């Protein structure tokens, strides 16, 4: 799905700002048709933001169920005769949208965009009432999954099997967009590098019209290739490539024919990604991933996108010498990927399929969660498939994205896991044959894992010295190295350690470097690094986590997860300086 743009034929109006807002703890809104008038008892809520922490009440923080957003929207008078859509960059986790009394769209899945066509509903020059109900419930058939308990006093309590707070709401921008009636619906680009030359394969999908012209321009605007067909290959001799640390972008300009022609300009990074033996190659060069698993997480705004925080986080990634990150554990805002494209940061792009492992959930959630494969059914897999397809549809053209991660830490020990994942891996490859596919594997040795052979890169989340052999880094070092060598022997594929780390409470120091101190966090990371430097097939190190982040309540979470090398407000812990010493020397 193309991102809204302003071009000679397209306009967009941002609908961010304060919206009327109401929690709906008694589920009255749908029955009472709250979309048909002003929201009863509404307060004000900023968009984009998670709603949870803004009102400063426990009720809002812990709300389970529907919340309502509403505002008036004016359709510009000049949009007569044009196609008009409302676009939501994200609504976590599912939403229904009304324009006045008419339902105009619904979407399931909290991290991918959707559009509502207003063309037949909205009168240019007039105003309308946009109402959105957003449901934050996670169920056994949602991605990510969860369970809603109804307590004896009638309250709902949400359980989930992943380790970050279930922030929800309108997390990303909302747009009102217009295009001609005949418009460019989609563009798909893949690139190939052969020596100094490159090929750009493209496909344009036009609704009710024809492609008139496709022009590839270099960053300085110079034309590099041109075509007049809807699909084809553009030869680019002596191409300047997109590469890590150097986000060189071309631009593919597409124009349709006719009087009311549509125009769209897609940024294109020419680069090639390949797995060769135990190497991960970008443009034929071995790439070593240095960076983090992260979260979209900030005080008060939760998962709400914010350019200030985004640019600052990228500045810190640069300061520390990181060249990559994983969008753990869901697709991030498109602004983030565009920034990574422009600055040459490498991204492993992950679906929201986190917590398909109720055995781990047992340690996170008190109670006795059911066994994963008893609870997961065809609807879960259908939602997972949709999550993969929507992720690829949204992010396929980003040069920064070099690999798809289709799940984080699913149960990969039981035969059911293989049966469940085989068709999903196939679907990911069908959706995008140009990128490798992986999943982030939970602490399971290779002889217990039943599905890693289906994937291109072995991605391991490892907590030796923390959850395993807690406090004993000598054993951690020995066991980690032995295990990695076993993966090399059995699979011979590149290995990225996609998570390793220790909780550290900022300011807690100790000469004896006990757990939860900044010193232990440093010592643990250094232990892992010694092992990585001895095992050739390790092509990546992603520390868990970039910054401390909010989680649900739990006896082993002290005001959230403290494995950040930065605090939640982005102050460096000792580990940040240690990583900078390691990564900067290599980078400079
Ligand atoms: C993991 C998960 C991550 C958690 C982390 C932890 O394995 O992938 O979501 O936050 O461990 O800190 O326990």
JSON list of C-alpha atoms and ligand atoms in Angstrom, two decimals, residues 163-164 295 326 329 354 408-409 461 463 467 499 503 544 549 557 561 563, ligand 1:
[
{"chain": "A", "resi": 163, "resn": "UNK", "atom": "CA", "xyz": [6.80, -8.64, 27.34]},
{"chain": "A", "resi": 164, "resn": "UNK", "atom": "CA", "xyz": [5.69, -5.12, 26.43]},
{"chain": "A", "resi": 295, "resn": "UNK", "atom": "CA", "xyz": [10.42, -0.87, 20.89]},
{"chain": "A", "resi": 326, "resn": "UNK", "atom": "CA", "xyz": [15.00, -5.24, 14.30]},
{"chain": "A", "resi": 329, "resn": "UNK", "atom": "CA", "xyz": [7.98, -7.05, 17.84]},
{"chain": "A", "resi": 354, "resn": "UNK", "atom": "CA", "xyz": [4.90, -12.38, 19.29]},
{"chain": "A", "resi": 408, "resn": "UNK", "atom": "CA", "xyz": [9.28, -13.71, 17.66]},
{"chain": "A", "resi": 409, "resn": "UNK", "atom": "CA", "xyz": [9.94, -16.68, 19.89]},
{"chain": "A", "resi": 461, "resn": "UNK", "atom": "CA", "xyz": [17.45, -14.81, 21.24]},
{"chain": "A", "resi": 463, "resn": "UNK", "atom": "CA", "xyz": [19.83, -15.10, 27.67]},
{"chain": "A", "resi": 467, "resn": "UNK", "atom": "CA", "xyz": [17.48, -16.33, 32.53]},
{"chain": "A", "resi": 499, "resn": "UNK", "atom": "CA", "xyz": [18.59, -10.72, 21.51]},
{"chain": "A", "resi": 503, "resn": "UNK", "atom": "CA", "xyz": [18.29, -5.97, 33.16]},
{"chain": "A", "resi": 544, "resn": "UNK", "atom": "CA", "xyz": [18.15, -6.49, 23.88]},
{"chain": "A", "resi": 549, "resn": "UNK", "atom": "CA", "xyz": [10.43, 0.03, 28.08]},
{"chain": "A", "resi": 557, "resn": "UNK", "atom": "CA", "xyz": [9.60, -6.40, 35.99]},
{"chain": "A", "resi": 561, "resn": "UNK", "atom": "CA", "xyz": [11.83, -4.01, 31.38]},
{"chain": "A", "resi": 563, "resn": "UNK", "atom": "CA", "xyz": [17.39, -4.32, 29.63]},
{"chain": "B", "resi": 1, "resn": "LIG", "atom": "C1", "xyz": [12.66, -12.20, 25.02]},
{"chain": "B", "resi": 1, "resn": "LIG", "atom": "C2", "xyz": [11.61, -11.52, 24.21]},
{"chain": "B", "resi": 1, "resn": "LIG", "atom": "C3", "xyz": [11.50, -10.05, 24.53]},
{"chain": "B", "resi": 1, "resn": "LIG", "atom": "C4", "xyz": [11.60, -9.83, 26.03]},
{"chain": "B", "resi": 1, "resn": "LIG", "atom": "C5", "xyz": [12.97, -10.32, 26.48]},
{"chain": "B", "resi": 1, "resn": "LIG", "atom": "C6", "xyz": [13.17, -10.18, 28.00]},
{"chain": "B", "resi": 1, "resn": "LIG", "atom": "O1", "xyz": [13.12, -13.25, 24.70]},
{"chain": "B", "resi": 1, "resn": "LIG", "atom": "O2", "xyz": [11.75, -11.70, 22.83]},
{"chain": "B", "resi": 1, "resn": "LIG", "atom": "O3", "xyz": [10.28, -9.57, 24.05]},
{"chain": "B", "resi": 1, "resn": "LIG", "atom": "O4", "xyz": [11.40, -8.52, 26.41]},
{"chain": "B", "resi": 1, "resn": "LIG", "atom": "O5", "xyz": [13.11, -11.67, 26.17]},
{"chain": "B", "resi": 1, "resn": "LIG", "atom": "O6", "xyz": [13.68, -9.16, 28.43]},
{"chain": "B", "resi": 1, "resn": "LIG", "atom": "O7", "xyz": [12.77, -11.09, 28.71]}
]
